[in-house]
Tab-separated table of C-alpha atoms and ligand atoms in Angstrom:
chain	number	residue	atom	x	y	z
G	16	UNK	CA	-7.584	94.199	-0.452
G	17	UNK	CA	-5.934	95.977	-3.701
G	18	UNK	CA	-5.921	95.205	-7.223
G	19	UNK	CA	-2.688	93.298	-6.823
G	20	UNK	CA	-3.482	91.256	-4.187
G	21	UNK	CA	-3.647	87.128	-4.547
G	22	UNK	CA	-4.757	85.581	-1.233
G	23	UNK	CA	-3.951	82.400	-0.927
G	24	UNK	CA	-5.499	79.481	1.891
G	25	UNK	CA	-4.587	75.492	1.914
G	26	UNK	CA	-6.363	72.624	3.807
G	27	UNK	CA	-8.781	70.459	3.241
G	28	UNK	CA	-12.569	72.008	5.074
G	29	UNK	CA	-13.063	73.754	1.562
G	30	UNK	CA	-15.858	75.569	2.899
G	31	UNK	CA	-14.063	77.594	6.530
G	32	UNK	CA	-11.691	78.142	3.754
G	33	UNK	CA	-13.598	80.081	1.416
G	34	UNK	CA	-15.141	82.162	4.337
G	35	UNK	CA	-11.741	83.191	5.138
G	36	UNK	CA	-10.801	84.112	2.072
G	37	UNK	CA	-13.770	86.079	1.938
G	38	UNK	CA	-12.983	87.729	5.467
G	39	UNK	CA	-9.328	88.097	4.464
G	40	UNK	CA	-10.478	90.249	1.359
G	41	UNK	CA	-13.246	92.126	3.145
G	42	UNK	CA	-15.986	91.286	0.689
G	43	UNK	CA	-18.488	92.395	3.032
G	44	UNK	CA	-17.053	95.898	3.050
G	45	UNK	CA	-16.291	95.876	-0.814
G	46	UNK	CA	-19.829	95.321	-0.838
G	47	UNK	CA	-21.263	98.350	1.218
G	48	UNK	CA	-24.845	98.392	1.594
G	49	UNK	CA	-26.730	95.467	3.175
G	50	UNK	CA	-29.596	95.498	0.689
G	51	UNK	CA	-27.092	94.830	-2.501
G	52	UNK	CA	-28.195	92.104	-4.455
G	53	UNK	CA	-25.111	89.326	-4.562
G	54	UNK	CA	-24.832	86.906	-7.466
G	55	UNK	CA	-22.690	83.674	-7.571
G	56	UNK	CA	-21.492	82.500	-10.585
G	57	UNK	CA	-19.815	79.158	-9.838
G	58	UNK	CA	-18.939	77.025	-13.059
G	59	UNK	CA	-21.231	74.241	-13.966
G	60	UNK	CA	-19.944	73.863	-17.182
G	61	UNK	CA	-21.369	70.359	-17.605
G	62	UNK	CA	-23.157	67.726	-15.356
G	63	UNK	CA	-19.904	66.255	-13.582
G	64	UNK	CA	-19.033	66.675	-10.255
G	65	UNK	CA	-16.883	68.876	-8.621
G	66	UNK	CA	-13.971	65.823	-7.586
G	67	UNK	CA	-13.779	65.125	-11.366
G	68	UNK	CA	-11.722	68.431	-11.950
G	69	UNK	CA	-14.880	70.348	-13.325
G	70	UNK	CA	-17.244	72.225	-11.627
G	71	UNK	CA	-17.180	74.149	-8.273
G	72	UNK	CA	-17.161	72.448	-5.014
G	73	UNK	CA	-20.562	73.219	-3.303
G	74	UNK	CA	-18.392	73.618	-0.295
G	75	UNK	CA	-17.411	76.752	-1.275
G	76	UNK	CA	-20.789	78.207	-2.188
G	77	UNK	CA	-21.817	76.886	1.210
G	78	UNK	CA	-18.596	79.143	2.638
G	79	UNK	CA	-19.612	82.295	0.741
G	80	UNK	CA	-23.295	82.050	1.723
G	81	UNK	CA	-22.900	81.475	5.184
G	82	UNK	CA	-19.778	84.472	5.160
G	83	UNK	CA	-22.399	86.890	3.096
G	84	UNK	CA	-25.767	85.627	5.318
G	85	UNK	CA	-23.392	86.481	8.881
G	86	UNK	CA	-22.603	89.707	7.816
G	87	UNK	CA	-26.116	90.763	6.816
G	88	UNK	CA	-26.867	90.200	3.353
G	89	UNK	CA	-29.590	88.352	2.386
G	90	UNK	CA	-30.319	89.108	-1.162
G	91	UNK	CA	-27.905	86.370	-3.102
G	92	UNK	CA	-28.736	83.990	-6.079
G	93	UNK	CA	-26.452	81.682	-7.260
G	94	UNK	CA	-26.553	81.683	-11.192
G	95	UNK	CA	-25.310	79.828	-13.946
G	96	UNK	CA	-25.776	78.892	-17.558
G	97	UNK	CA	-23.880	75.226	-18.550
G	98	UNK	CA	-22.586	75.230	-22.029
G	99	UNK	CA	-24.986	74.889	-24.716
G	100	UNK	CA	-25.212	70.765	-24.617
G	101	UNK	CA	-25.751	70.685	-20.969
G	102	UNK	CA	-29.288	71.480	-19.392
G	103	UNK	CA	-28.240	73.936	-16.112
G	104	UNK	CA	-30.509	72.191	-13.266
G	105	UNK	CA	-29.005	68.484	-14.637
G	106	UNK	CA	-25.425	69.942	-13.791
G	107	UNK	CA	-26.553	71.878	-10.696
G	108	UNK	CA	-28.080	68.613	-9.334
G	109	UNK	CA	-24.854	66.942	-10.118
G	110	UNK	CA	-22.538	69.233	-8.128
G	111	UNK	CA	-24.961	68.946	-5.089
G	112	UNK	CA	-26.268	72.327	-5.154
G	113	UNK	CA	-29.910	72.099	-4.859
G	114	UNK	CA	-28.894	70.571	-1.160
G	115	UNK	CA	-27.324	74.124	-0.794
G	116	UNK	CA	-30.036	76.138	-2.275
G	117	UNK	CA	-32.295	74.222	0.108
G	118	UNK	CA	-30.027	74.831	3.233
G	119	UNK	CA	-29.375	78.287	2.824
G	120	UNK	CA	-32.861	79.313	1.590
G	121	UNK	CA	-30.854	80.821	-1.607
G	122	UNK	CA	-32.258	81.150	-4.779
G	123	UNK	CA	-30.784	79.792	-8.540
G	124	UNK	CA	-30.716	81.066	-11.634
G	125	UNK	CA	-30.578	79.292	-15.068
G	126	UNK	CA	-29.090	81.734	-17.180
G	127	UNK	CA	-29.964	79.673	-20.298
G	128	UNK	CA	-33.194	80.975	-19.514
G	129	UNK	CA	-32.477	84.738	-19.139
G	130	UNK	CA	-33.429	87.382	-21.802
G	131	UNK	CA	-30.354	89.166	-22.729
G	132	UNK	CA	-29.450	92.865	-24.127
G	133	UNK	CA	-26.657	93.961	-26.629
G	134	UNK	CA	-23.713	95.933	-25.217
G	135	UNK	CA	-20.942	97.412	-26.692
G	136	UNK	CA	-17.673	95.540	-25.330
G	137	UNK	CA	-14.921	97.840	-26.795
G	138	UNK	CA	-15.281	97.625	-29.888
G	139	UNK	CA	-17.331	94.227	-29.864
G	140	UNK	CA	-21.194	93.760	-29.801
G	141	UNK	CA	-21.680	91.118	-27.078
G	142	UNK	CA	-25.129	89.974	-25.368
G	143	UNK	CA	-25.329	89.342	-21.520
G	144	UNK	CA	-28.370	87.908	-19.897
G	145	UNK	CA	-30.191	90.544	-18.206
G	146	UNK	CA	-29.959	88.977	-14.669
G	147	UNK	CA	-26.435	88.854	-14.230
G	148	UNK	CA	-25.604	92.321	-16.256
G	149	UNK	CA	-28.026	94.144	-13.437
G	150	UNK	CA	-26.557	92.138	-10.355
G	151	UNK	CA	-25.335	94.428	-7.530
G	152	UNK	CA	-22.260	92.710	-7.054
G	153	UNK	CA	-21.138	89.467	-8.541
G	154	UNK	CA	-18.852	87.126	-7.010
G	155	UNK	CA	-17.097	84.670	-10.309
G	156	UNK	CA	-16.318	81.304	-8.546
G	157	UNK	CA	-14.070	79.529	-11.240
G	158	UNK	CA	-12.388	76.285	-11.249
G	159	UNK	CA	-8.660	76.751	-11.750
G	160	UNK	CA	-8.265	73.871	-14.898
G	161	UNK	CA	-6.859	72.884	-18.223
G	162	UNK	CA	-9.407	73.633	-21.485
G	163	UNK	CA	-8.962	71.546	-24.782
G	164	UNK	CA	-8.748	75.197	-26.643
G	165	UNK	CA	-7.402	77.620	-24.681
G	166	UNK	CA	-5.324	75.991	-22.978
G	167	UNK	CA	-6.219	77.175	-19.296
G	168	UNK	CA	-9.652	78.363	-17.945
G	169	UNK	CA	-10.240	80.741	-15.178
G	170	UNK	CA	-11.919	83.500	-14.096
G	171	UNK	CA	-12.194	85.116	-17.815
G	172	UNK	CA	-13.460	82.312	-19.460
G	173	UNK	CA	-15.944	81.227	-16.730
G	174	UNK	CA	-18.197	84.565	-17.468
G	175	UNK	CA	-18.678	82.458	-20.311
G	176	UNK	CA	-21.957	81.426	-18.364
G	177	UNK	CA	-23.632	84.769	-18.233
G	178	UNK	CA	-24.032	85.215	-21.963
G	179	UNK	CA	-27.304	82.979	-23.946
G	180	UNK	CA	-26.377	80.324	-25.811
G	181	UNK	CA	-26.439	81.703	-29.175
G	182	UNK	CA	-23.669	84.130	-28.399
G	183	UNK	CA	-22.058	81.022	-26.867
G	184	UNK	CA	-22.216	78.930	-30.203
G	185	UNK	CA	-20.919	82.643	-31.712
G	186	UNK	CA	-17.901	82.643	-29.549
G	187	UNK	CA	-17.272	79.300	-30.667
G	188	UNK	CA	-17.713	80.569	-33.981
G	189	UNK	CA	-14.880	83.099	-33.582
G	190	UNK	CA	-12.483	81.080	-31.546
G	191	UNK	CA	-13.030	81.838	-28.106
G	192	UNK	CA	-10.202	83.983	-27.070
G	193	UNK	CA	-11.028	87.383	-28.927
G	194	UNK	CA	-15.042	87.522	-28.130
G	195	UNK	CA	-13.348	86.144	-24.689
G	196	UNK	CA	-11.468	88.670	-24.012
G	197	UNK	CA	-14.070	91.370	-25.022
G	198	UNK	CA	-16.685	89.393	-22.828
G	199	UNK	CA	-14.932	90.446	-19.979
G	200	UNK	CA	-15.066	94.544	-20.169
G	201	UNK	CA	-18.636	94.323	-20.022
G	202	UNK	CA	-19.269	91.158	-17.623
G	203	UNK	CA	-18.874	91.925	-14.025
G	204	UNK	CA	-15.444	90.673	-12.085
G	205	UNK	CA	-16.435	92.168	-8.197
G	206	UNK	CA	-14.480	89.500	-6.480
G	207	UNK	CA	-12.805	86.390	-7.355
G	208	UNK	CA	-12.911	83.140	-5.273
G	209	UNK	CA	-11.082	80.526	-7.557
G	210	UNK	CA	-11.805	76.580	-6.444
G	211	UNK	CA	-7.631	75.316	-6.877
G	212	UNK	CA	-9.344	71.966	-4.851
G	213	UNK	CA	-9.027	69.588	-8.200
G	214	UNK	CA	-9.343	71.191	-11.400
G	215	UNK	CA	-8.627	69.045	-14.649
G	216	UNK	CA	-5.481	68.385	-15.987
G	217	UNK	CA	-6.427	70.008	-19.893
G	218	UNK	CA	-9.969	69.694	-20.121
G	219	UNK	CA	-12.704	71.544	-19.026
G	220	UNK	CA	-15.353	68.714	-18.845
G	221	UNK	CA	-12.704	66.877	-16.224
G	222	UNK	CA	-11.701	63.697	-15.541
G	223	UNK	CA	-8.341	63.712	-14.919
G	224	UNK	CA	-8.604	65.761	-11.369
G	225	UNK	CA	-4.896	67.436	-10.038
G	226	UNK	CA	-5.646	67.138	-5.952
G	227	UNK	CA	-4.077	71.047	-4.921
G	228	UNK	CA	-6.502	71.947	-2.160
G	229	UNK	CA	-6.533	75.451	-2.524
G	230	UNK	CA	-8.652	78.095	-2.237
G	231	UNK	CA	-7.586	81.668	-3.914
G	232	UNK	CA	-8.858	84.992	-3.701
G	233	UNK	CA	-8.498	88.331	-6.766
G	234	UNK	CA	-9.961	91.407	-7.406
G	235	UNK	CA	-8.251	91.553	-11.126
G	236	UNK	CA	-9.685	88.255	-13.442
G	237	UNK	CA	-6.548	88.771	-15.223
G	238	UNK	CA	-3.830	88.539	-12.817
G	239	UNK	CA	-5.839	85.845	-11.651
G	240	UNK	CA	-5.443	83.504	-15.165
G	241	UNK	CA	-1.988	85.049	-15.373
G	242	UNK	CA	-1.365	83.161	-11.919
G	243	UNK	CA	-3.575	79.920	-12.972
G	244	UNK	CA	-0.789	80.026	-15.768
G	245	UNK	CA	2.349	80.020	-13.881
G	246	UNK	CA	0.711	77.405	-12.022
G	247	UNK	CA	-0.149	74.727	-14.813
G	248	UNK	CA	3.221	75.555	-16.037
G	249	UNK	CA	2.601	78.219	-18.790
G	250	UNK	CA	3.407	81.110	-19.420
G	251	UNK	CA	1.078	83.765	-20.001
G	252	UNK	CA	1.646	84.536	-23.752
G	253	UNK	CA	0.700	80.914	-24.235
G	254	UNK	CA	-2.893	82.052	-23.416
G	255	UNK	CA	-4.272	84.974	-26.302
G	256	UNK	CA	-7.070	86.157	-24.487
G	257	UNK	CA	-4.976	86.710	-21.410
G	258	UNK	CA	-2.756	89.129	-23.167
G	259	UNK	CA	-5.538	90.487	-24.961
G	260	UNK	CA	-7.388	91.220	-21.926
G	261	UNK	CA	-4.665	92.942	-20.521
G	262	UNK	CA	-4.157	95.249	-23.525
G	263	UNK	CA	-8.454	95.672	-23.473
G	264	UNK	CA	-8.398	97.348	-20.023
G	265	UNK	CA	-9.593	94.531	-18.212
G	266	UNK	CA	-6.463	93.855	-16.068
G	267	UNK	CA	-3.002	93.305	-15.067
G	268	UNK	CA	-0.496	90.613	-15.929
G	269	UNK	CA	2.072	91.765	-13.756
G	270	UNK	CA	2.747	88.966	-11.113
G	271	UNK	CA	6.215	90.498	-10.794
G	272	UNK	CA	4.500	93.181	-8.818
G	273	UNK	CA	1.678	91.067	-7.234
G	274	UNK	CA	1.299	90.742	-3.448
G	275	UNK	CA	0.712	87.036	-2.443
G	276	UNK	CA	-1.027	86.775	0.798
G	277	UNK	CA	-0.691	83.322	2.306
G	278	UNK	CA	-3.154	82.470	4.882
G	279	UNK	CA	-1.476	79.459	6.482
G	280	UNK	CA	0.469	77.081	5.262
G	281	UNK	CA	0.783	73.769	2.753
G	282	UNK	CA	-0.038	71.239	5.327
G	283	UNK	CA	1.852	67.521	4.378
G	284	UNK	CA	-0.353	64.745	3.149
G	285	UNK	CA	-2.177	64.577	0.250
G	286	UNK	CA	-5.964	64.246	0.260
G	287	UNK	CA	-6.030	62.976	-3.568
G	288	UNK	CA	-9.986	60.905	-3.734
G	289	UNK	CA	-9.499	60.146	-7.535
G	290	UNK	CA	-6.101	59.396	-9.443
G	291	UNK	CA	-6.539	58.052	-12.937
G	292	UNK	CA	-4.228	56.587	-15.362
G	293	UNK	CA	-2.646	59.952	-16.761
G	294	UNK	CA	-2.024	60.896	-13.280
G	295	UNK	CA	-0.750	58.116	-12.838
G	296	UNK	CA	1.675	57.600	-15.888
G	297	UNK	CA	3.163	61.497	-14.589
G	298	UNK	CA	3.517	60.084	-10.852
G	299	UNK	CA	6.366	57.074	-12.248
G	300	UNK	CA	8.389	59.768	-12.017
G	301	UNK	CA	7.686	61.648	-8.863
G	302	UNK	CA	9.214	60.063	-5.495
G	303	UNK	CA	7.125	61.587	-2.956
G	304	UNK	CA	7.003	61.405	1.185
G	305	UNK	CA	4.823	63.980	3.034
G	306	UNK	CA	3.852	65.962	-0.122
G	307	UNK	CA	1.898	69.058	0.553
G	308	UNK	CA	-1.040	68.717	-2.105
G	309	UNK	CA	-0.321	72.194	-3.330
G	310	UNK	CA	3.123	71.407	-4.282
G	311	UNK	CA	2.514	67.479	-5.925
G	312	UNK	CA	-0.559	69.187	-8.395
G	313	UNK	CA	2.088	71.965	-9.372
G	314	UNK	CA	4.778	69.250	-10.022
G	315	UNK	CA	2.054	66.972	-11.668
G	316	UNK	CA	1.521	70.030	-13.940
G	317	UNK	CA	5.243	70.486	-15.039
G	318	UNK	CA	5.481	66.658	-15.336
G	319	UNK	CA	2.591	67.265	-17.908
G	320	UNK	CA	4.431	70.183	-19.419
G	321	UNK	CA	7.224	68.043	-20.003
G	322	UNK	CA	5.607	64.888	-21.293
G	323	UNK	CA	4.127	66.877	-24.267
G	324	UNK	CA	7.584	68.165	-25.125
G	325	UNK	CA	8.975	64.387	-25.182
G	326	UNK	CA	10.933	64.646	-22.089
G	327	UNK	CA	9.661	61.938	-19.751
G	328	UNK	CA	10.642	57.988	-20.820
G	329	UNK	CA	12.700	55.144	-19.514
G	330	UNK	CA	15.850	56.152	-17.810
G	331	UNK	CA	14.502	59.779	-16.557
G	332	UNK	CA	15.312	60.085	-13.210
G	333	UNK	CA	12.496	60.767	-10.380
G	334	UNK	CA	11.584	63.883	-9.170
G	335	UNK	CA	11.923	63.729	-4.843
G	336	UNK	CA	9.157	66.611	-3.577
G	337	UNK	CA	7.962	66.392	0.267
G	338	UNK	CA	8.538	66.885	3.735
G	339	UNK	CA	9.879	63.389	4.513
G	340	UNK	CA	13.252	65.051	2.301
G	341	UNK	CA	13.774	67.571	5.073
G	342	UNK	CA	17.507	67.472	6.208
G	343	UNK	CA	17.694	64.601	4.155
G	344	UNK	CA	20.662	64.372	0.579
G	345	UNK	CA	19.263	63.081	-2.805
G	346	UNK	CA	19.782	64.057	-6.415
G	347	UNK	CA	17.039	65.725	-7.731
G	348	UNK	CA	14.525	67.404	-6.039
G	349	UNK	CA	11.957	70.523	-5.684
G	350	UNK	CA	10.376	72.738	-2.968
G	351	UNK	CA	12.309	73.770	-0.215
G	352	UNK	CA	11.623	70.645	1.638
G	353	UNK	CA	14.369	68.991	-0.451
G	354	UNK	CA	16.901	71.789	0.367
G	355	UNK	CA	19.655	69.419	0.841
G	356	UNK	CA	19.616	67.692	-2.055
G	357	UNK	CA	22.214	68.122	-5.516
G	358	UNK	CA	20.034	69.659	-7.206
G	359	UNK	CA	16.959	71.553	-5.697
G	360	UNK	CA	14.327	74.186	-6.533
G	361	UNK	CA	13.089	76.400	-3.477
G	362	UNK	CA	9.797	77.680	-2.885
G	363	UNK	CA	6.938	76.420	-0.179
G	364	UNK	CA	5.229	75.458	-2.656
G	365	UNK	CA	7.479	76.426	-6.203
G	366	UNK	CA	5.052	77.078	-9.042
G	367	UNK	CA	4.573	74.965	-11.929
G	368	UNK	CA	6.395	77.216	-14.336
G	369	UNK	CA	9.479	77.462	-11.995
G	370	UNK	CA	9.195	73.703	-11.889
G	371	UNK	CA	9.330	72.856	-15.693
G	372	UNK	CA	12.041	75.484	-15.973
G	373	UNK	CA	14.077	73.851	-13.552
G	374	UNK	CA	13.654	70.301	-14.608
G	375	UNK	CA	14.205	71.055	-18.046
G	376	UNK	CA	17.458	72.383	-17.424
G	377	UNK	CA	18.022	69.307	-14.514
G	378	UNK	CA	16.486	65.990	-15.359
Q	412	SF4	S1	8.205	72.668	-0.081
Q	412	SF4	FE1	7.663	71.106	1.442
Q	412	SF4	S2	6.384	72.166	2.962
Q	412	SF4	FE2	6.522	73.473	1.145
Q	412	SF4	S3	4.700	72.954	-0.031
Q	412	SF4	FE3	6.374	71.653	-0.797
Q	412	SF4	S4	6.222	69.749	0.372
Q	412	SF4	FE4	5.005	71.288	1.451
């Protein structure tokens, strides 16, 4: 796998899905030696679970254990530190992972608990807790979701957890995306496995899940939250500590030159468990039939765009996304399912961004 690469898997059996990710990418032979210790850090930001569009699915720890324990290593902790009004083990009872830890025979970690040492972070003077800074290889397991401050929150802002909470409070302190940014050239990025199953629609602490049933793979943390952007409908410059990332050494923002790798396709039907009322009040104006759940979160995204700029009411037309369109004439519609159609975005699935920029200019 190279710097550049995004792999990319859809379905619904979260857990085969992350192994193949994991295979895809070669993890075990970005790894090396057997006897490496492995850290997880999933995000257990707060005690919710993962369908609420907050934390990471135990599913996919479950996938990268059993990938990691098959190929030979056997030296992996799963650690974590919530944010600072949380208690860790109340969260990581929540998301079902002590049935994991007791499975797999795996170790966890409360970070909040770790002593911590001073680094230097270009030009920054940012504690880490000791455990994760001397971790062989670490493997950041975000949830791709909106955040009430920064806007989006990936794999950057999830290495949140592997600083004490004093230096969280601190970062708070400075508004997040500078010491965020900085966090990063000192925290360790080895691989990426993002959870895209149901992050929130803006807010880290979820509750307003967006069903895409995804699972995505990175080396580079930064083209990763460049492409959790594009697909919440953003564009990078919206985010500061992207950009200042970027400009810190810590990665690329260049999707132009990315190399997706899909691993299969969207498959139709949506597996949405929880829709609430701001769902809801998006979907009045999405008419969908065989929806891949890939391409409904990315339009529910751009819906969202455009409701905070005023642009959804009474009289806008709906949006027609889904395989049932194939072959079939309409008005308005998006994905290359609705090819036929007046007006029509391609793409299998289009990406939020593409999305807003085309209704904008269409609806
Ligand atoms: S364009 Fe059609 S097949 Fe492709 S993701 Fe969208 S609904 Fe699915």
């Amino acid at each position: 796998m190279n710097k550049n690469d995004i792999i990319v898997i859809h379905g619904t059996d979260y857990k085969e899905m992350a192994k193949k990710v994991m295979e895809a990418a070669d993890v075990a032979g970005r790894i090396g030696d057997r006897s490496t210790s492995i850290g997880l850090k999933p995000n257990l930001v707060t005690s919710s679970t993962p369908e609420s569009g907050a934390t990471t699915h135990a599913e996919l720890l479950c996938g990268a254990i059993e990938y990691l324990q098959e190929h030979g290593f056997q030296d992996i902790t799963i650690m974590e530190g919530s944010w600072v009004g949380e208690i860790t083990p109340n969260a990581f009872r929540t998301a079902g992972y002590d049935q994991v830890i007791r499975k797999y025979g795996v170790p966890f970690y409360d970070l909040q608990k770790d002593s911590w040492t001073e680094y230097d972070a270009r030009g920054m003077k940012i504690k880490l807790c000791d455990k994760a800074a001397g971790i062989g290889f670490m493997i950041n397991m975000p949830v791709l979701k909106g955040h009430c401050q920064t806007i989006v929150t990936c794999a950057l802002k999830n290495n949140k957890g592997v600083i004490p909470n004093q230096e969280k409070r601190r970062f708070h302190t400075l508004g997040l995306h500078k010491p965020i940014a900085h966090l990063n050239t000192i925290a360790k990025n080895d691989f990426i496995l993002v959870d895209n199953i149901c992050g929130d629609l803006d807010f880290e602490e979820g509750g307003n899940p967006v069903q895409m049933d995804r699972v995505l793979g990175f080396l580079d943390p930064v083209l990763c939250d460049t492409f959790v952007c594009e697909s919440m409908g953003y564009e990078k410059d919206d985010i500061e500590y992207i950009v200042l990332a970027e400009k810190l050494g810590v990665g690329s923002t260049d999707l132009e030159h990315a190399n997706i790798i899909y691993l299969n396709e969207p498959v139709a039907g949506r597996s949405m468990k929880k829709r609430t009322r701001r769902v809801e009040a998006l979907e009045r104006y999405i008419e969908a039939d065989d929806a891949c759940s890939a391409c409904y979160g990315s339009l529910i995204y751009a819906m969202d765009r455009l409701n905070d700029r005023g642009m959804l009411g009474r009289g806008t037309k709906k949006v027609c996304i889904g395989q049932g369109f194939r072959g079939k004439t309409g008005d308005i519609g998006v994905g290359a399912c609705t090819s036929c159609f007046k007006k029509t975005l391609g793409g299998c699935p289009p990406k939020a961004k593409d999305m807003l920029e085309f209704l904008e200019k269409n609806l």
